[in-house]
PDB file of C-alpha atoms in Angstrom:
ATOM      1  CA  MET Y   8       5.847  16.710   8.487  1.00 43.00           C
ATOM      2  CA  ASP Y   9       7.055  18.114  11.803  1.00 50.00           C
ATOM      3  CA  THR Y  10       8.201  15.533  14.369  1.00 52.00           C
ATOM      4  CA  SER Y  11       9.025  18.125  17.033  1.00 61.00           C
ATOM      5  CA  THR Y  12       5.616  17.530  18.620  1.00 78.00           C
ATOM      6  CA  ALA Y  13       4.086  14.141  19.307  1.00 84.00           C
ATOM      7  CA  GLY Y  14       1.670  12.746  16.758  1.00 93.00           C
ATOM      8  CA  HIS Y  15      -0.587   9.763  16.196  1.00 96.00           C
ATOM      9  CA  ILE Y  16      -0.223   7.822  12.954  1.00 97.00           C
ATOM     10  CA  VAL Y  17      -2.979   5.451  11.849  1.00 98.00           C
ATOM     11  CA  LEU Y  18      -2.391   2.471   9.552  1.00 98.00           C
ATOM     12  CA  LEU Y  19      -5.268   1.592   7.218  1.00 98.00           C
ATOM     13  CA  GLY Y  20      -5.771  -1.059   4.580  1.00 97.00           C
ATOM     14  CA  ASP Y  21      -5.006  -4.764   4.511  1.00 97.00           C
ATOM     15  CA  SER Y  22      -2.475  -7.416   5.563  1.00 96.00           C
ATOM     16  CA  ILE Y  23       0.521  -5.404   4.425  1.00 97.00           C
ATOM     17  CA  PHE Y  24       0.067  -3.662   7.779  1.00 98.00           C
ATOM     18  CA  ASP Y  25      -2.058  -6.278   9.568  1.00 97.00           C
ATOM     19  CA  ASN Y  26       0.569  -9.007   9.155  1.00 97.00           C
ATOM     20  CA  LYS Y  27       0.758 -10.393  12.700  1.00 96.00           C
ATOM     21  CA  ALA Y  28      -0.546 -13.795  11.602  1.00 96.00           C
ATOM     22  CA  TYR Y  29       2.364 -14.251   9.183  1.00 96.00           C
ATOM     23  CA  VAL Y  30       5.470 -13.421  11.238  1.00 96.00           C
ATOM     24  CA  ASP Y  31       5.664 -16.509  13.513  1.00 94.00           C
ATOM     25  CA  GLY Y  32       5.512 -14.549  16.736  1.00 94.00           C
ATOM     26  CA  GLY Y  33       7.813 -11.777  15.542  1.00 96.00           C
ATOM     27  CA  PRO Y  34       6.880  -8.097  15.579  1.00 97.00           C
ATOM     28  CA  ASP Y  35       4.255  -6.997  13.091  1.00 97.00           C
ATOM     29  CA  VAL Y  36       4.454  -3.794  11.070  1.00 98.00           C
ATOM     30  CA  ALA Y  37       2.475  -1.797  13.644  1.00 97.00           C
ATOM     31  CA  GLN Y  38       4.839  -2.749  16.465  1.00 97.00           C
ATOM     32  CA  GLN Y  39       7.893  -2.116  14.313  1.00 97.00           C
ATOM     33  CA  LEU Y  40       6.515   1.317  13.470  1.00 97.00           C
ATOM     34  CA  ARG Y  41       5.967   2.124  17.151  1.00 96.00           C
ATOM     35  CA  ASP Y  42       9.570   1.193  17.809  1.00 95.00           C
ATOM     36  CA  ALA Y  43      10.751   3.435  14.960  1.00 93.00           C
ATOM     37  CA  LEU Y  44       8.707   6.525  15.832  1.00 93.00           C
ATOM     38  CA  PRO Y  45      10.065   9.464  17.828  1.00 89.00           C
ATOM     39  CA  PRO Y  46       9.376   9.513  21.597  1.00 90.00           C
ATOM     40  CA  GLY Y  47       5.778  10.422  22.408  1.00 92.00           C
ATOM     41  CA  TRP Y  48       4.371   9.318  19.074  1.00 95.00           C
ATOM     42  CA  LYS Y  49       1.631   6.680  18.807  1.00 95.00           C
ATOM     43  CA  ALA Y  50       0.614   4.261  16.071  1.00 97.00           C
ATOM     44  CA  THR Y  51      -2.806   2.629  15.756  1.00 97.00           C
ATOM     45  CA  LEU Y  52      -3.602  -0.303  13.484  1.00 98.00           C
ATOM     46  CA  LEU Y  53      -7.003  -0.151  11.774  1.00 98.00           C
ATOM     47  CA  ALA Y  54      -5.915  -2.130   8.707  1.00 98.00           C
ATOM     48  CA  LEU Y  55      -7.546  -5.531   8.490  1.00 97.00           C
ATOM     49  CA  ASP Y  56      -6.163  -8.663   6.867  1.00 96.00           C
ATOM     50  CA  GLY Y  57      -8.261  -9.484   3.802  1.00 95.00           C
ATOM     51  CA  ASP Y  58      -9.893  -6.082   3.403  1.00 97.00           C
ATOM     52  CA  LEU Y  59     -10.459  -4.604  -0.032  1.00 98.00           C
ATOM     53  CA  ILE Y  60     -10.047  -0.976  -1.067  1.00 98.00           C
ATOM     54  CA  ALA Y  61     -13.669  -0.301  -0.105  1.00 97.00           C
ATOM     55  CA  GLY Y  62     -12.919  -1.437   3.439  1.00 97.00           C
ATOM     56  CA  VAL Y  63     -10.734   1.613   4.003  1.00 97.00           C
ATOM     57  CA  ASN Y  64     -13.831   3.814   3.954  1.00 96.00           C
ATOM     58  CA  ARG Y  65     -15.175   1.825   6.926  1.00 96.00           C
ATOM     59  CA  GLN Y  66     -11.825   2.033   8.670  1.00 98.00           C
ATOM     60  CA  LEU Y  67     -11.742   5.812   8.238  1.00 97.00           C
ATOM     61  CA  ARG Y  68     -14.959   6.078  10.231  1.00 96.00           C
ATOM     62  CA  ALA Y  69     -13.113   4.564  13.211  1.00 96.00           C
ATOM     63  CA  LEU Y  70     -10.246   7.083  13.270  1.00 97.00           C
ATOM     64  CA  PRO Y  71      -9.102   8.076  16.768  1.00 96.00           C
ATOM     65  CA  ASP Y  72      -9.965  11.648  17.641  1.00 95.00           C
ATOM     66  CA  ASP Y  73      -6.291  12.526  18.074  1.00 95.00           C
ATOM     67  CA  ALA Y  74      -5.087  11.027  14.765  1.00 96.00           C
ATOM     68  CA  THR Y  75      -2.543  13.277  13.034  1.00 96.00           C
ATOM     69  CA  HIS Y  76      -1.268  11.212  10.073  1.00 96.00           C
ATOM     70  CA  LEU Y  77      -2.747   8.466   7.895  1.00 98.00           C
ATOM     71  CA  VAL Y  78      -1.059   5.759   5.827  1.00 98.00           C
ATOM     72  CA  VAL Y  79      -2.980   3.356   3.585  1.00 98.00           C
ATOM     73  CA  SER Y  80      -1.836   0.144   1.935  1.00 98.00           C
ATOM     74  CA  ALA Y  81      -4.757  -1.282   0.001  1.00 97.00           C
ATOM     75  CA  GLY Y  82      -5.500  -2.770  -3.394  1.00 96.00           C
ATOM     76  CA  GLY Y  83      -3.540  -6.005  -3.338  1.00 95.00           C
ATOM     77  CA  ASN Y  84      -6.608  -8.090  -2.556  1.00 95.00           C
ATOM     78  CA  ASP Y  85      -8.587  -6.273  -5.245  1.00 95.00           C
ATOM     79  CA  ALA Y  86      -5.845  -6.971  -7.791  1.00 94.00           C
ATOM     80  CA  LEU Y  87      -5.796 -10.605  -6.680  1.00 92.00           C
ATOM     81  CA  GLY Y  88      -9.456 -10.793  -7.650  1.00 93.00           C
ATOM     82  CA  PHE Y  89      -8.415 -10.239 -11.263  1.00 89.00           C
ATOM     83  CA  ALA Y  90      -5.728 -12.965 -11.241  1.00 87.00           C
ATOM     84  CA  HIS Y  91      -7.883 -15.151 -13.470  1.00 91.00           C
ATOM     85  CA  LEU Y  92      -7.178 -12.763 -16.346  1.00 85.00           C
ATOM     86  CA  LEU Y  93      -3.616 -14.069 -16.463  1.00 82.00           C
ATOM     87  CA  GLU Y  94      -4.971 -17.349 -17.819  1.00 83.00           C
ATOM     88  CA  ALA Y  95      -7.949 -16.017 -19.775  1.00 85.00           C
ATOM     89  CA  PRO Y  96      -7.949 -17.035 -23.460  1.00 86.00           C
ATOM     90  CA  ALA Y  97      -7.553 -14.193 -25.928  1.00 85.00           C
ATOM     91  CA  ARG Y  98      -7.375 -14.048 -29.722  1.00 90.00           C
ATOM     92  CA  SER Y  99      -4.867 -11.199 -29.741  1.00 93.00           C
ATOM     93  CA  VAL Y 100      -2.680  -9.077 -27.490  1.00 92.00           C
ATOM     94  CA  ALA Y 101      -5.164  -6.260 -28.000  1.00 94.00           C
ATOM     95  CA  GLU Y 102      -7.999  -8.387 -26.642  1.00 90.00           C
ATOM     96  CA  SER Y 103      -5.921  -9.328 -23.603  1.00 90.00           C
ATOM     97  CA  VAL Y 104      -4.966  -5.702 -22.960  1.00 90.00           C
ATOM     98  CA  THR Y 105      -8.631  -4.717 -23.238  1.00 91.00           C
ATOM     99  CA  MET Y 106      -9.554  -7.214 -20.517  1.00 90.00           C
ATOM    100  CA  PHE Y 107      -6.919  -5.678 -18.243  1.00 87.00           C
ATOM    101  CA  ALA Y 108      -8.119  -2.193 -19.164  1.00 92.00           C
ATOM    102  CA  ASP Y 109     -11.633  -3.136 -18.010  1.00 94.00           C
ATOM    103  CA  ALA Y 110     -10.177  -4.470 -14.749  1.00 94.00           C
ATOM    104  CA  GLN Y 111      -8.165  -1.282 -14.353  1.00 96.00           C
ATOM    105  CA  ASP Y 112     -11.293   0.836 -14.743  1.00 96.00           C
ATOM    106  CA  ARG Y 113     -13.050  -1.097 -11.977  1.00 97.00           C
ATOM    107  CA  PHE Y 114     -10.013  -0.914  -9.701  1.00 97.00           C
ATOM    108  CA  ALA Y 115      -9.563   2.813 -10.386  1.00 97.00           C
ATOM    109  CA  ALA Y 116     -13.194   3.601  -9.559  1.00 97.00           C
ATOM    110  CA  ASP Y 117     -12.845   2.011  -6.118  1.00 97.00           C
ATOM    111  CA  TYR Y 118      -9.428   3.551  -5.489  1.00 98.00           C
ATOM    112  CA  GLU Y 119     -10.568   7.046  -6.478  1.00 97.00           C
ATOM    113  CA  LEU Y 120     -13.471   6.848  -4.023  1.00 97.00           C
ATOM    114  CA  MET Y 121     -11.111   5.733  -1.275  1.00 97.00           C
ATOM    115  CA  ALA Y 122      -8.509   8.393  -2.085  1.00 97.00           C
ATOM    116  CA  ALA Y 123     -11.194  11.076  -2.044  1.00 97.00           C
ATOM    117  CA  ALA Y 124     -12.363   9.940   1.394  1.00 97.00           C
ATOM    118  CA  LEU Y 125      -8.761   9.867   2.591  1.00 97.00           C
ATOM    119  CA  SER Y 126      -8.226  13.433   1.404  1.00 95.00           C
ATOM    120  CA  GLU Y 127     -11.464  14.566   3.002  1.00 95.00           C
ATOM    121  CA  ALA Y 128     -10.182  13.400   6.389  1.00 96.00           C
ATOM    122  CA  GLY Y 129      -8.085  16.566   6.310  1.00 95.00           C
ATOM    123  CA  LEU Y 130      -4.894  14.972   7.698  1.00 96.00           C
ATOM    124  CA  PRO Y 131      -1.464  14.434   6.132  1.00 95.00           C
ATOM    125  CA  ALA Y 132      -1.798  11.127   4.314  1.00 96.00           C
ATOM    126  CA  ALA Y 133       0.171   8.653   2.244  1.00 96.00           C
ATOM    127  CA  VAL Y 134      -0.708   5.589   0.183  1.00 97.00           C
ATOM    128  CA  CYS Y 135       1.403   2.571  -0.726  1.00 97.00           C
ATOM    129  CA  THR Y 136       1.848   0.938  -4.077  1.00 97.00           C
ATOM    130  CA  ILE Y 137       1.163  -2.794  -4.402  1.00 96.00           C
ATOM    131  CA  TYR Y 138       4.500  -4.509  -4.091  1.00 94.00           C
ATOM    132  CA  ASP Y 139       5.911  -7.273  -6.264  1.00 92.00           C
ATOM    133  CA  THR Y 140       5.724 -10.951  -5.427  1.00 91.00           C
ATOM    134  CA  PRO Y 141       9.031 -12.659  -4.447  1.00 92.00           C
ATOM    135  CA  SER Y 142      11.350 -12.840  -7.438  1.00 91.00           C
ATOM    136  CA  ALA Y 143      11.957 -16.560  -6.886  1.00 91.00           C
ATOM    137  CA  GLY Y 144       8.302 -17.293  -7.614  1.00 87.00           C
ATOM    138  CA  PRO Y 145       7.504 -19.025 -10.914  1.00 85.00           C
ATOM    139  CA  PHE Y 146       5.276 -16.221 -12.206  1.00 89.00           C
ATOM    140  CA  TYR Y 147       7.258 -13.245 -10.894  1.00 92.00           C
ATOM    141  CA  ARG Y 148       7.743 -11.436 -14.195  1.00 93.00           C
ATOM    142  CA  ILE Y 149       4.128 -11.893 -15.245  1.00 92.00           C
ATOM    143  CA  ILE Y 150       2.725 -10.755 -11.897  1.00 92.00           C
ATOM    144  CA  ARG Y 151       5.081  -7.783 -11.657  1.00 93.00           C
ATOM    145  CA  THR Y 152       4.068  -6.649 -15.133  1.00 93.00           C
ATOM    146  CA  ALA Y 153       0.337  -7.136 -14.536  1.00 92.00           C
ATOM    147  CA  LEU Y 154       0.477  -5.158 -11.282  1.00 95.00           C
ATOM    148  CA  THR Y 155       1.669  -2.059 -13.126  1.00 95.00           C
ATOM    149  CA  VAL Y 156      -1.877  -1.767 -14.484  1.00 96.00           C
ATOM    150  CA  PHE Y 157      -3.199  -1.321 -10.938  1.00 97.00           C
ATOM    151  CA  ASN Y 158      -0.280   0.649  -9.525  1.00 97.00           C
ATOM    152  CA  ASP Y 159      -0.914   3.245 -12.200  1.00 97.00           C
ATOM    153  CA  CYS Y 160      -4.305   3.834 -10.555  1.00 97.00           C
ATOM    154  CA  VAL Y 161      -2.641   4.218  -7.155  1.00 98.00           C
ATOM    155  CA  THR Y 162      -0.130   6.816  -8.291  1.00 97.00           C
ATOM    156  CA  ARG Y 163      -2.624   8.772 -10.396  1.00 96.00           C
ATOM    157  CA  ALA Y 164      -5.061   8.994  -7.476  1.00 96.00           C
ATOM    158  CA  ALA Y 165      -2.314  10.047  -5.092  1.00 96.00           C
ATOM    159  CA  PHE Y 166      -0.525  12.553  -7.284  1.00 95.00           C
ATOM    160  CA  SER Y 167      -3.729  14.267  -8.380  1.00 94.00           C
ATOM    161  CA  ARG Y 168      -4.567  14.928  -4.714  1.00 94.00           C
ATOM    162  CA  GLY Y 169      -1.115  15.720  -3.381  1.00 93.00           C
ATOM    163  CA  LEU Y 170      -0.955  12.529  -1.298  1.00 95.00           C
ATOM    164  CA  SER Y 171       2.451  11.080  -0.476  1.00 94.00           C
ATOM    165  CA  VAL Y 172       3.410   7.684  -1.916  1.00 96.00           C
ATOM    166  CA  LEU Y 173       5.439   4.911  -0.333  1.00 96.00           C
ATOM    167  CA  ASP Y 174       6.594   2.713  -3.203  1.00 96.00           C
ATOM    168  CA  LEU Y 175       6.709  -0.757  -1.671  1.00 97.00           C
ATOM    169  CA  ARG Y 176       8.082  -2.137  -4.950  1.00 96.00           C
ATOM    170  CA  ILE Y 177      11.309  -0.276  -4.222  1.00 95.00           C
ATOM    171  CA  ILE Y 178      11.230  -0.675  -0.433  1.00 95.00           C
ATOM    172  CA  CYS Y 179      10.769  -4.474  -0.427  1.00 96.00           C
ATOM    173  CA  THR Y 180      13.253  -5.765  -2.986  1.00 95.00           C
ATOM    174  CA  ASP Y 181      14.567  -8.931  -1.334  1.00 96.00           C
ATOM    175  CA  ASP Y 182      12.783 -12.281  -1.242  1.00 96.00           C
ATOM    176  CA  GLY Y 183      13.380 -12.281   2.520  1.00 96.00           C
ATOM    177  CA  ASP Y 184      11.051  -9.287   2.772  1.00 97.00           C
ATOM    178  CA  TYR Y 185       8.104 -11.611   2.098  1.00 96.00           C
ATOM    179  CA  ALA Y 186       6.547 -14.073   4.547  1.00 96.00           C
ATOM    180  CA  ASN Y 187       4.730 -15.573   1.553  1.00 93.00           C
ATOM    181  CA  ALA Y 188       3.669 -14.363  -1.866  1.00 89.00           C
ATOM    182  CA  LEU Y 189       1.422 -11.669  -0.373  1.00 92.00           C
ATOM    183  CA  GLU Y 190       2.407 -10.563   3.156  1.00 95.00           C
ATOM    184  CA  PRO Y 191       5.584  -8.946   4.499  1.00 97.00           C
ATOM    185  CA  SER Y 192       7.952 -10.831   6.788  1.00 97.00           C
ATOM    186  CA  VAL Y 193       9.577  -9.350   9.885  1.00 98.00           C
ATOM    187  CA  GLN Y 194      12.401  -8.179   7.630  1.00 97.00           C
ATOM    188  CA  GLY Y 195      10.018  -6.596   5.127  1.00 97.00           C
ATOM    189  CA  GLY Y 196       7.901  -5.119   7.895  1.00 97.00           C
ATOM    190  CA  ALA Y 197      10.961  -3.413   9.345  1.00 97.00           C
ATOM    191  CA  LYS Y 198      11.648  -1.812   5.969  1.00 97.00           C
ATOM    192  CA  ILE Y 199       8.042  -0.642   5.655  1.00 97.00           C
ATOM    193  CA  ALA Y 200       8.021   0.747   9.194  1.00 97.00           C
ATOM    194  CA  GLY Y 201      11.292   2.531   8.518  1.00 94.00           C
ATOM    195  CA  ALA Y 202       9.899   4.069   5.357  1.00 94.00           C
ATOM    196  CA  ILE Y 203       6.835   5.357   7.205  1.00 95.00           C
ATOM    197  CA  ALA Y 204       9.038   6.827   9.921  1.00 94.00           C
ATOM    198  CA  ALA Y 205      11.173   8.478   7.238  1.00 91.00           C
ATOM    199  CA  LEU Y 206       8.028   9.980   5.710  1.00 90.00           C
ATOM    200  CA  LEU Y 207       7.445  11.767   9.015  1.00 86.00           C
ATOM    201  CA  ASP Y 208      11.041  13.005   9.195  1.00 79.00           C
ATOM    202  CA  PRO Y 209      12.054  15.102   6.170  1.00 73.00           C
ATOM    203  CA  GLY Y 210      15.598  15.241   7.513  1.00 72.00           C
ATOM    204  CA  ARG Y 211      16.154  11.492   7.245  1.00 72.00           C
ATOM    205  CA  GLN Y 212      18.388  10.595   4.322  1.00 72.00           C
ATOM    206  CA  VAL Y 213      16.303   8.370   2.071  1.00 75.00           C
ATOM    207  CA  PRO Y 214      15.534   8.628  -1.658  1.00 75.00           C
ATOM    208  CA  ARG Y 215      12.748  11.166  -2.211  1.00 77.00           C
ATOM    209  CA  SER Y 216      10.997  12.496  -5.287  1.00 79.00           C
ATOM    210  CA  THR Y 217       8.908  15.557  -5.995  1.00 79.00           C
ATOM    211  CA  VAL Y 218       5.930  15.019  -8.287  1.00 81.00           C
ATOM    212  CA  ILE Y 219       3.898  17.831  -9.836  1.00 82.00           C
ATOM    213  CA  GLY Y 220       0.428  16.432 -10.319  1.00 81.00           C
ATOM    214  CA  GLY Y 221      -1.328  19.476 -11.719  1.00 69.00           C
ATOM    215  CA  SER Y 222      -1.558  23.224 -11.686  1.00 64.00           C
TER     216      SER Y 222
END
């Protein structure tokens, strides 16, 4: 992505970006992104705290006319809706895995529709994985493992369409990156904003991967 000319990046999704209510008066992700962008660039927040994957389709209809880049972080609230499966009785591991497979199918159907709409916008776009809960939490290992079921849907949808991926599981690795079990703190928001800015600047030295999603 060329940063030699000014652009307008739009943030879509949920409270990963719309985290103002959780930072105790500190800068939210949108403001931190504006501070990290090159001179002349703009950032607009359309993400809405509490929105599901399906809400991104509504947000896309409100894109500014001069939008040049899109970034989506969505799916955490959808995954949270399946949290009851962690305590669901099962007679075998296979039965438990089947319940998560059914949840994955439902999640994937919604995410594929959203990713298709994102691609159809015709702008450079990226999606974020669902990050882990703080490692100090009592159910960290269980939650982290369960989320891989849904993150697989995110990466498959992105890679099959050539969308970029910001892996928040790798970006937010410190418990201080979380304001609570779900939303990023000022510290975490700064990391997310920096990662988005790095996405726009191929010359910035950050870990990058190339994924071949098809032929």
